Amino acid sequence: EAGVTQFPSHSVIEKGQTVTLRCDPISGHDNLYWYRRVMGKEIKFLLHFVKESKQDESGMPNNRFLAERTGGTYSTLKVQPAELEDSGVYFCASSQDWDSGILTDTQYFGPGTRLTVL
Amino acid sequence: DAKTTQPPSMDCAEGRAANLPCNHSTISGNEYVYWYRQIHSQGPQYIIHGLKNNETNEMASLIITEDRKSSTLILPHATLRDTAVYYCIVRSDNYGQNFVFGPGTRLSVLP
């Protein structure tokens, strides 16, 4: 079974440009999460999708970040315009739907996208 | 803020058991203890989780104290590939709860 995949693995852009990160969850996983780690800090939650709906976006830093999950499959995270402080590693995770009878929805993480804003 | 406390770093000799402690004194009745690890720059990798009973899988064992205020992750025969940052996370079983990561414990397995 394929794991969570993320694209690209690395992205280097200049301040003010736009970048779009993509996450493909494990097939059949309705829950999709975005996290990020900025330099020297801990991994922080950004938002959570259930299928195509945003369940919790309390961790989104500001309105320069836009996440979508059209059709409830893959998700994109767009940063527009990018700022220097957006540099870091962006992780995506997915978990099975609650209705699958799983008492705790263990999240499986992708390898991350390393974003560098110059 | 993370609800757990872990030592910042530990060393372990290759082939020996690595015992990683975690304090979670404010844990609630519906909260599970999860362990993840991050090897170098990879994504966090799930290891194990438990509620109150001890758990074992092919990767590790999780020992939770009777009062549930602390736990220990045991890697029975540590290898160099187990060198990583280990995160102990407390999380409720409410639907769709995200993980709150602390700084974790940096485990160095030494040859």
Coordinates of N, CA and C in Angstrom, one line a residue:
Chain A
E1 N 0.9 -1.2 0.0 CA 0.0 0.0 0.0 C 0.9 1.2 0.0
A2 N 0.6 2.2 -0.9 CA 1.4 3.4 -1.0 C 1.1 4.3 0.2
G3 N 2.1 5.0 0.7 CA 2.0 5.9 1.8 C 1.5 7.2 1.3
V4 N 1.6 8.2 2.2 CA 1.3 9.6 1.9 C 2.4 10.1 1.1
T5 N 2.1 10.7 0.0 CA 3.1 11.3 -0.9 C 2.9 12.8 -1.0
Q6 N 4.0 13.5 -1.1 CA 4.0 15.0 -1.2 C 4.9 15.4 -2.3
F7 N 4.4 16.5 -3.0 CA 5.2 17.1 -4.1 C 5.1 18.6 -4.1
P8 N 6.2 19.3 -4.3 CA 7.6 18.7 -4.6 C 8.2 18.4 -3.2
S9 N 9.4 17.8 -3.3 CA 10.1 17.5 -2.1 C 10.9 18.7 -1.6
H10 N 11.3 19.6 -2.6 CA 11.9 20.8 -2.2 C 11.4 21.9 -3.1
S11 N 11.3 23.1 -2.6 CA 10.9 24.3 -3.4 C 11.7 25.5 -2.9
V12 N 12.3 26.2 -3.8 CA 13.0 27.4 -3.5 C 12.4 28.5 -4.3
I13 N 11.8 29.5 -3.6 CA 11.2 30.6 -4.3 C 11.6 31.9 -3.7
E14 N 11.3 33.0 -4.4 CA 11.7 34.3 -3.9 C 10.5 34.9 -3.1
K15 N 10.8 35.8 -2.2 CA 9.7 36.5 -1.5 C 8.8 37.1 -2.5
G16 N 7.5 37.0 -2.2 CA 6.5 37.6 -3.0 C 5.9 36.6 -4.1
Q17 N 6.6 35.5 -4.3 CA 6.1 34.6 -5.3 C 5.1 33.6 -4.7
T18 N 4.5 32.8 -5.5 CA 3.5 31.9 -5.1 C 4.0 30.5 -5.2
V19 N 3.6 29.6 -4.2 CA 4.0 28.2 -4.3 C 2.8 27.4 -3.9
T20 N 2.7 26.3 -4.6 CA 1.6 25.3 -4.3 C 2.2 24.0 -4.0
L21 N 1.8 23.5 -2.8 CA 2.3 22.2 -2.3 C 1.2 21.2 -2.5
R22 N 1.5 20.0 -2.8 CA 0.5 19.0 -3.0 C 0.7 17.8 -2.1
C23 N -0.4 17.2 -1.7 CA -0.4 16.0 -0.8 C -1.4 15.0 -1.3
D24 N -0.9 13.8 -1.5 CA -1.8 12.7 -1.8 C -1.9 11.7 -0.6
P25 N -3.0 11.6 0.0 CA -3.1 10.8 1.2 C -3.2 9.3 0.8
I26 N -3.1 8.5 1.8 CA -3.3 7.1 1.6 C -4.7 6.8 1.1
S27 N -4.8 6.0 0.1 CA -6.1 5.7 -0.5 C -7.1 5.3 0.5
G28 N -8.3 5.9 0.5 CA -9.4 5.5 1.4 C -9.4 6.3 2.7
H29 N -8.3 7.1 2.9 CA -8.3 8.0 4.1 C -9.1 9.2 3.9
D30 N -10.1 9.4 4.7 CA -10.9 10.6 4.6 C -10.3 11.8 5.3
N31 N -9.5 11.6 6.3 CA -8.9 12.7 7.1 C -7.6 13.0 6.5
L32 N -7.4 14.3 6.3 CA -6.1 14.8 5.8 C -5.7 16.0 6.6
Y33 N -4.5 16.0 7.0 CA -3.9 17.1 7.9 C -2.7 17.7 7.2
W34 N -2.6 19.0 7.5 CA -1.3 19.7 7.2 C -0.7 20.2 8.4
Y35 N 0.6 20.0 8.5 CA 1.5 20.5 9.6 C 2.7 21.2 9.0
R36 N 3.4 22.0 9.8 CA 4.6 22.5 9.3 C 5.6 22.7 10.5
R37 N 6.9 22.7 10.1 CA 7.9 23.0 11.1 C 8.8 24.1 10.5
V38 N 8.8 25.2 11.2 CA 9.7 26.3 10.7 C 11.0 26.2 11.5
M39 N 12.0 26.8 11.0 CA 13.3 26.6 11.5 C 13.4 26.8 13.1
G40 N 13.9 25.8 13.7 CA 14.1 25.9 15.2 C 12.9 25.7 16.0
K41 N 11.8 25.5 15.4 CA 10.5 25.3 16.1 C 10.0 23.9 16.0
E42 N 8.9 23.7 16.8 CA 8.3 22.4 16.8 C 7.3 22.2 15.6
I43 N 7.0 21.0 15.4 CA 6.0 20.7 14.3 C 4.6 21.3 14.8
K44 N 4.0 22.1 14.0 CA 2.7 22.7 14.4 C 1.6 22.3 13.4
F45 N 0.4 22.1 13.9 CA -0.8 21.8 13.1 C -1.2 23.0 12.3
L46 N -1.6 22.8 11.1 CA -2.2 23.9 10.3 C -3.7 23.7 10.1
L47 N -4.1 22.6 9.5 CA -5.5 22.4 9.3 C -5.8 20.9 9.0
H48 N -7.1 20.7 9.1 CA -7.6 19.3 9.0 C -8.8 19.3 8.0
F49 N -8.8 18.4 7.0 CA -9.9 18.1 6.1 C -10.6 16.8 6.5
V50 N -11.9 16.8 6.4 CA -12.6 15.5 6.3 C -13.2 15.5 5.0
K51 N -12.7 14.6 4.2 CA -13.1 14.5 2.8 C -12.8 15.9 2.2
E52 N -13.7 16.6 1.6 CA -13.4 17.9 1.0 C -13.7 19.1 1.9
S53 N -14.2 18.8 3.1 CA -14.5 19.9 4.0 C -13.4 20.2 5.0
K54 N -13.3 21.5 5.3 CA -12.3 21.9 6.3 C -13.0 21.7 7.7
Q55 N -12.4 20.8 8.4 CA -12.9 20.5 9.8 C -12.4 21.5 10.8
D56 N -11.1 21.8 10.6 CA -10.4 22.7 11.6 C -9.3 23.4 10.9
E57 N -9.3 24.7 10.8 CA -8.2 25.4 10.2 C -7.6 26.4 11.2
S58 N -7.7 26.1 12.5 CA -7.3 27.0 13.5 C -5.8 27.3 13.5
G59 N -5.0 26.4 12.9 CA -3.6 26.6 12.9 C -3.0 27.3 11.7
M60 N -3.9 27.7 10.8 CA -3.4 28.5 9.6 C -2.9 29.8 10.0
P61 N -1.7 30.2 9.6 CA -1.1 31.4 10.2 C -1.7 32.7 9.7
N62 N -2.2 32.8 8.5 CA -2.8 34.0 8.0 C -3.5 33.7 6.7
N63 N -4.0 34.7 6.1 CA -4.8 34.5 4.9 C -3.9 34.4 3.6
R64 N -2.6 34.4 3.8 CA -1.8 34.1 2.6 C -1.7 32.6 2.3
F65 N -2.3 31.8 3.2 CA -2.3 30.4 3.1 C -3.7 29.9 2.7
L66 N -3.8 29.1 1.6 CA -5.1 28.6 1.2 C -4.9 27.1 0.9
A67 N -5.7 26.3 1.6 CA -5.7 24.9 1.4 C -7.0 24.5 0.7
E68 N -6.9 23.5 -0.2 CA -8.1 23.0 -0.8 C -8.0 21.4 -0.9
R69 N -9.1 20.8 -1.0 CA -9.1 19.4 -1.2 C -10.4 19.1 -2.1
T70 N -10.3 19.4 -3.3 CA -11.4 19.2 -4.2 C -11.6 17.7 -4.4
G71 N -12.8 17.3 -4.3 CA -13.1 15.9 -4.6 C -12.8 15.0 -3.4
G72 N -12.2 15.5 -2.4 CA -11.9 14.7 -1.2 C -10.7 13.8 -1.4
T73 N -9.9 14.0 -2.4 CA -8.7 13.1 -2.6 C -7.5 13.8 -2.2
Y74 N -6.7 14.3 -3.2 CA -5.5 15.0 -2.9 C -5.8 16.4 -2.4
S75 N -4.8 17.0 -1.8 CA -5.0 18.4 -1.2 C -3.8 19.3 -1.7
T76 N -4.1 20.5 -1.9 CA -3.1 21.5 -2.2 C -3.0 22.6 -1.1
L77 N -1.8 23.1 -0.9 CA -1.6 24.2 0.1 C -0.9 25.3 -0.7
K78 N -1.6 26.4 -0.9 CA -1.0 27.5 -1.6 C -0.5 28.6 -0.7
V79 N 0.6 29.1 -0.9 CA 1.1 30.2 -0.2 C 1.3 31.4 -1.2
Q80 N 0.6 32.5 -0.9 CA 0.6 33.6 -1.9 C 0.3 34.9 -1.2
P81 N 1.2 35.9 -1.2 CA 2.6 35.8 -1.6 C 3.4 35.2 -0.5
A82 N 4.4 34.5 -0.8 CA 5.3 33.9 0.2 C 6.2 34.9 0.9
E83 N 6.4 34.7 2.2 CA 7.3 35.6 3.0 C 8.4 34.8 3.5
L84 N 9.4 35.4 4.0 CA 10.6 34.7 4.5 C 10.3 33.8 5.6
E85 N 9.4 34.2 6.5 CA 9.1 33.4 7.6 C 8.3 32.1 7.3
D86 N 7.9 32.0 6.0 CA 7.1 30.8 5.6 C 8.1 29.6 5.3
S87 N 9.4 29.9 5.3 CA 10.3 28.8 5.1 C 10.2 27.7 6.2
G88 N 10.3 26.5 5.8 CA 10.2 25.4 6.7 C 9.9 24.1 6.0
V89 N 9.5 23.1 6.7 CA 9.1 21.9 6.1 C 7.6 21.7 6.4
Y90 N 6.9 21.4 5.3 CA 5.4 21.2 5.4 C 5.1 19.7 5.3
F91 N 4.4 19.2 6.3 CA 4.1 17.8 6.3 C 2.6 17.7 6.1
C92 N 2.2 16.6 5.4 CA 0.9 16.2 5.3 C 0.7 14.8 6.0
A93 N -0.5 14.6 6.5 CA -0.8 13.3 7.2 C -2.2 12.9 6.8
S94 N -2.5 11.6 6.9 CA -3.8 11.2 6.6 C -4.2 10.1 7.6
S95 N -5.5 9.9 7.8 CA -5.9 8.8 8.7 C -7.3 8.3 8.2
Q96 N -7.6 7.1 8.7 CA -8.9 6.6 8.2 C -10.1 7.3 8.8
D97 N -11.2 7.2 8.2 CA -12.4 7.8 8.6 C -12.9 7.1 10.0
W98 N -13.4 7.9 10.8 CA -13.9 7.5 12.1 C -14.9 6.3 12.0
D99 N -15.7 6.3 10.9 CA -16.7 5.3 10.8 C -16.2 3.9 10.4
S100 N -14.9 3.9 10.2 CA -14.3 2.6 9.9 C -14.2 1.7 11.1
G101 N -14.6 2.2 12.2 CA -14.5 1.4 13.4 C -13.2 1.5 14.2
I102 N -12.4 2.4 13.7 CA -11.1 2.6 14.4 C -11.3 3.5 15.5
L103 N -10.9 3.2 16.7 CA -11.2 4.0 17.9 C -10.3 5.2 17.9
T104 N -9.1 5.1 17.4 CA -8.2 6.2 17.4 C -7.6 6.3 16.0
D105 N -7.8 7.4 15.3 CA -7.3 7.5 13.9 C -5.9 7.9 13.9
T106 N -5.0 6.9 13.9 CA -3.6 7.1 13.7 C -3.3 7.8 12.4
Q107 N -2.5 8.8 12.6 CA -2.1 9.6 11.4 C -0.8 9.1 10.8
Y108 N -0.8 9.0 9.5 CA 0.4 8.6 8.8 C 0.9 9.8 8.0
F109 N 2.2 10.1 8.2 CA 2.8 11.3 7.6 C 3.5 11.1 6.3
G110 N 3.5 12.1 5.5 CA 4.3 12.0 4.3 C 5.7 12.5 4.6
P111 N 6.6 12.5 3.5 CA 8.0 12.9 3.7 C 8.2 14.4 3.9
G112 N 7.2 15.2 3.6 CA 7.3 16.6 3.7 C 7.8 17.3 2.5
T113 N 7.5 18.6 2.4 CA 8.0 19.5 1.4 C 8.9 20.6 2.1
R114 N 10.1 20.7 1.7 CA 11.0 21.7 2.3 C 10.8 23.0 1.4
L115 N 10.3 24.0 2.0 CA 10.1 25.3 1.3 C 11.1 26.3 1.8
T116 N 11.8 26.9 0.9 CA 12.8 27.9 1.2 C 12.4 29.2 0.5
V117 N 12.1 30.2 1.2 CA 11.8 31.5 0.6 C 13.0 32.5 0.8
L118 N 13.5 33.0 -0.3 CA 14.7 33.8 -0.3 C 14.3 35.3 -0.4
Chain B
D1 N 0.1 24.0 23.7 CA 1.4 23.5 24.3 C 1.2 22.0 24.4
A2 N 2.4 21.3 24.3 CA 2.4 19.9 24.5 C 2.1 19.5 25.9
K3 N 1.4 18.4 26.1 CA 1.0 18.0 27.4 C 2.0 17.0 28.0
T4 N 3.1 16.8 27.4 CA 4.1 15.8 27.8 C 5.4 16.4 28.0
T5 N 6.2 15.7 28.9 CA 7.6 16.1 29.2 C 8.5 15.0 28.9
Q6 N 9.5 15.2 28.1 CA 10.5 14.2 27.7 C 11.9 14.8 27.9
P7 N 12.9 13.9 28.2 CA 14.3 14.4 28.3 C 14.7 14.8 26.9
P8 N 15.5 15.9 26.8 CA 15.9 16.4 25.5 C 16.7 15.4 24.7
S9 N 17.5 14.6 25.3 CA 18.4 13.7 24.6 C 18.7 12.5 25.4
M10 N 19.1 11.4 24.7 CA 19.5 10.1 25.4 C 20.5 9.4 24.4
D11 N 21.4 8.6 25.0 CA 22.2 7.8 24.3 C 21.9 6.3 24.6
C12 N 22.2 5.5 23.6 CA 21.9 4.0 23.8 C 23.0 3.3 23.0
A13 N 23.5 2.2 23.6 CA 24.5 1.4 22.9 C 23.7 0.5 21.9
E14 N 24.3 0.3 20.7 CA 23.7 -0.5 19.7 C 23.5 -1.9 20.3
G15 N 22.3 -2.5 20.0 CA 22.0 -3.9 20.5 C 21.4 -3.9 21.9
R16 N 21.5 -2.8 22.6 CA 20.8 -2.7 23.9 C 19.4 -2.2 23.8
A17 N 18.7 -2.3 24.8 CA 17.3 -1.8 24.9 C 17.4 -0.3 25.1
A18 N 16.6 0.4 24.4 CA 16.4 1.9 24.6 C 15.1 2.1 25.3
N19 N 15.2 2.8 26.4 CA 14.0 3.1 27.2 C 13.8 4.6 27.3
L20 N 12.8 5.0 26.6 CA 12.5 6.5 26.5 C 11.3 6.8 27.4
P21 N 11.6 7.7 28.4 CA 10.5 8.0 29.3 C 9.7 9.2 28.8
C22 N 8.5 9.3 29.3 CA 7.6 10.4 29.0 C 6.6 10.6 30.2
N23 N 6.6 11.9 30.6 CA 5.6 12.3 31.7 C 4.4 13.0 31.1
H24 N 3.3 12.5 31.5 CA 2.0 13.2 31.1 C 1.1 13.2 32.3
S25 N 1.4 13.9 33.3 CA 0.7 13.9 34.6 C -0.7 14.5 34.5
T26 N -1.0 15.3 33.5 CA -2.3 15.8 33.4 C -3.2 15.1 32.4
I27 N -2.9 13.9 32.0 CA -3.6 13.1 31.0 C -5.0 12.9 31.5
S28 N -6.0 13.0 30.6 CA -7.4 12.7 30.9 C -7.8 11.3 30.5
G29 N -8.9 10.9 31.0 CA -9.3 9.5 30.9 C -9.5 9.1 29.4
N30 N -9.8 10.0 28.5 CA -10.1 9.6 27.1 C -8.9 9.9 26.3
E31 N -7.8 10.2 26.9 CA -6.6 10.5 26.1 C -5.6 9.3 25.9
Y32 N -5.2 9.1 24.7 CA -4.2 8.1 24.4 C -2.8 8.6 24.4
V33 N -1.9 7.7 24.6 CA -0.5 8.1 24.5 C 0.0 7.5 23.1
Y34 N 0.5 8.4 22.3 CA 1.1 8.1 21.0 C 2.6 8.3 21.0
W35 N 3.3 7.5 20.3 CA 4.7 7.7 20.1 C 5.0 7.7 18.5
Y36 N 5.7 8.8 18.2 CA 6.2 8.9 16.8 C 7.7 9.2 16.8
R37 N 8.3 9.0 15.7 CA 9.7 9.3 15.6 C 10.0 10.0 14.3
Q38 N 11.0 10.8 14.3 CA 11.4 11.5 13.1 C 12.9 11.2 12.8
I39 N 13.2 10.5 11.8 CA 14.5 10.2 11.4 C 15.0 11.2 10.5
H40 N 16.1 11.9 10.9 CA 16.7 13.0 10.1 C 15.6 13.9 9.6
S41 N 15.5 14.1 8.3 CA 14.6 15.1 7.8 C 13.3 14.4 7.2
Q42 N 13.1 13.2 7.6 CA 11.9 12.5 7.0 C 10.6 12.9 7.8
G43 N 9.5 12.5 7.3 CA 8.2 12.8 8.0 C 8.1 12.0 9.3
P44 N 7.3 12.4 10.3 CA 7.2 11.6 11.5 C 6.6 10.2 11.2
Q45 N 7.1 9.2 11.9 CA 6.8 7.9 11.6 C 6.0 7.3 12.9
Y46 N 4.9 6.8 12.7 CA 4.1 6.2 13.8 C 4.8 5.0 14.3
I47 N 4.8 4.9 15.7 CA 5.5 3.8 16.3 C 4.4 2.9 17.0
I48 N 3.7 3.5 17.9 CA 2.8 2.7 18.8 C 1.9 3.7 19.5
H49 N 0.8 3.2 20.0 CA 0.0 4.0 20.9 C -0.8 3.1 21.9
G50 N -1.3 3.7 23.0 CA -2.0 2.9 24.0 C -2.9 3.8 24.8
L51 N -3.8 3.2 25.5 CA -4.7 3.9 26.4 C -4.3 3.7 27.9
K52 N -4.3 2.4 28.3 CA -3.9 2.1 29.7 C -3.2 0.8 29.8
N53 N -3.4 -0.1 28.9 CA -2.7 -1.4 28.9 C -1.4 -1.2 28.1
N54 N -0.5 -2.1 28.5 CA 0.8 -2.1 27.8 C 0.6 -2.6 26.4
E55 N 1.3 -2.1 25.5 CA 1.2 -2.5 24.1 C 2.5 -2.9 23.5
T56 N 2.5 -3.8 22.6 CA 3.7 -4.3 21.9 C 3.4 -4.5 20.4
N57 N 4.3 -4.0 19.6 CA 4.2 -4.4 18.1 C 5.5 -4.7 17.6
E58 N 5.7 -4.8 16.3 CA 6.9 -5.2 15.8 C 8.1 -4.2 16.0
M59 N 7.7 -3.0 16.3 CA 8.7 -1.9 16.4 C 9.1 -1.7 17.9
A60 N 8.1 -1.8 18.8 CA 8.4 -1.3 20.1 C 7.4 -1.9 21.1
S61 N 7.7 -1.6 22.4 CA 6.7 -1.8 23.4 C 6.4 -0.5 24.1
L62 N 5.2 -0.4 24.6 CA 4.8 0.8 25.3 C 4.3 0.4 26.7
I63 N 4.9 0.9 27.7 CA 4.6 0.6 29.1 C 4.0 1.8 29.7
I64 N 2.7 1.7 30.1 CA 2.0 2.9 30.7 C 1.8 2.6 32.2
T65 N 2.2 3.5 33.1 CA 2.0 3.3 34.5 C 0.5 3.1 34.9
E66 N 0.2 2.6 36.0 CA -1.2 2.3 36.4 C -1.9 3.6 36.5
D67 N -1.3 4.6 37.0 CA -2.0 5.9 37.2 C -2.0 6.7 35.9
R68 N -1.4 6.2 34.8 CA -1.3 6.8 33.5 C -0.6 8.1 33.4
K69 N 0.2 8.4 34.4 CA 0.8 9.7 34.4 C 2.2 9.7 33.8
S70 N 2.6 8.5 33.4 CA 3.9 8.4 32.7 C 3.9 7.1 31.9
S71 N 4.8 7.1 30.9 CA 5.0 5.9 30.1 C 6.4 5.8 29.6
T72 N 6.7 4.6 29.1 CA 8.1 4.4 28.6 C 7.9 3.6 27.3
L73 N 8.6 4.1 26.3 CA 8.8 3.5 25.0 C 10.0 2.6 25.1
I74 N 9.9 1.4 24.7 CA 11.1 0.5 24.7 C 11.3 0.0 23.3
L75 N 12.6 0.2 22.9 CA 13.1 -0.4 21.7 C 14.0 -1.5 22.1
P76 N 13.6 -2.7 21.9 CA 14.2 -3.9 22.6 C 15.7 -4.1 22.2
H77 N 16.0 -3.9 21.0 CA 17.4 -4.1 20.5 C 17.7 -2.9 19.5
A78 N 18.1 -1.8 20.1 CA 18.3 -0.6 19.3 C 19.4 -0.8 18.2
T79 N 19.2 -0.3 17.0 CA 20.2 -0.3 16.0 C 20.5 1.1 15.6
L80 N 21.5 1.3 14.8 CA 21.9 2.7 14.4 C 20.8 3.4 13.7
R81 N 20.0 2.6 13.0 CA 18.9 3.2 12.2 C 17.8 3.7 13.1
D82 N 17.8 3.4 14.4 CA 16.8 3.9 15.4 C 17.2 5.3 15.9
T83 N 18.4 5.8 15.5 CA 18.7 7.2 15.8 C 17.7 8.2 15.2
A84 N 17.1 8.9 16.1 CA 16.0 9.8 15.6 C 15.5 10.7 16.8
V85 N 14.6 11.5 16.5 CA 13.9 12.3 17.6 C 12.5 11.6 17.8
Y86 N 12.3 11.2 19.1 CA 11.1 10.5 19.5 C 10.1 11.4 20.2
Y87 N 8.9 11.4 19.7 CA 7.9 12.3 20.3 C 6.8 11.4 21.0
C88 N 6.6 11.8 22.2 CA 5.5 11.3 23.0 C 4.3 12.3 23.0
I89 N 3.2 11.9 22.5 CA 2.0 12.8 22.3 C 0.8 12.2 23.0
V90 N 0.1 13.1 23.7 CA -1.1 12.7 24.3 C -2.3 13.3 23.5
R91 N -3.2 12.5 23.2 CA -4.3 13.0 22.3 C -5.6 12.3 22.6
S92 N -6.7 13.0 22.6 CA -7.9 12.5 23.0 C -8.5 11.6 21.8
D93 N -9.5 10.8 22.1 CA -10.1 10.0 21.0 C -11.2 10.8 20.4
N94 N -11.4 12.1 20.7 CA -12.4 12.8 20.0 C -12.0 12.9 18.5
Y95 N -13.1 12.9 17.7 CA -12.9 12.8 16.2 C -12.0 13.9 15.7
G96 N -11.0 13.5 14.9 CA -10.2 14.4 14.2 C -9.3 15.3 15.0
Q97 N -8.9 14.9 16.1 CA -7.9 15.7 16.9 C -6.6 15.7 16.2
N98 N -6.0 16.9 16.2 CA -4.6 16.9 15.6 C -3.6 16.6 16.7
F99 N -2.4 16.3 16.3 CA -1.3 16.0 17.2 C -0.6 17.3 17.6
V100 N -0.2 17.4 18.8 CA 0.5 18.6 19.4 C 1.9 18.0 19.7
F101 N 2.9 18.4 18.9 CA 4.2 17.9 19.0 C 5.0 18.8 20.0
G102 N 5.8 18.2 20.9 CA 6.7 18.9 21.7 C 8.1 18.8 21.1
P103 N 9.2 19.1 21.8 CA 10.5 19.0 21.3 C 11.0 17.6 21.1
G104 N 10.4 16.6 21.9 CA 10.8 15.2 21.8 C 12.1 14.9 22.4
T105 N 12.5 13.7 22.3 CA 13.8 13.2 22.8 C 14.7 12.8 21.6
R106 N 15.9 13.3 21.6 CA 16.8 12.9 20.5 C 17.6 11.7 21.0
L107 N 17.3 10.6 20.4 CA 18.0 9.3 20.8 C 19.1 9.1 19.8
S108 N 20.3 8.9 20.4 CA 21.5 8.6 19.6 C 21.9 7.2 19.9
V109 N 21.9 6.3 19.0 CA 22.3 4.9 19.2 C 23.8 4.9 18.7
L110 N 24.6 4.5 19.7 CA 26.0 4.5 19.5 C 26.6 3.1 19.2
P111 N 27.5 3.0 18.2 CA 28.1 1.7 17.9 C 29.0 1.2 19.0

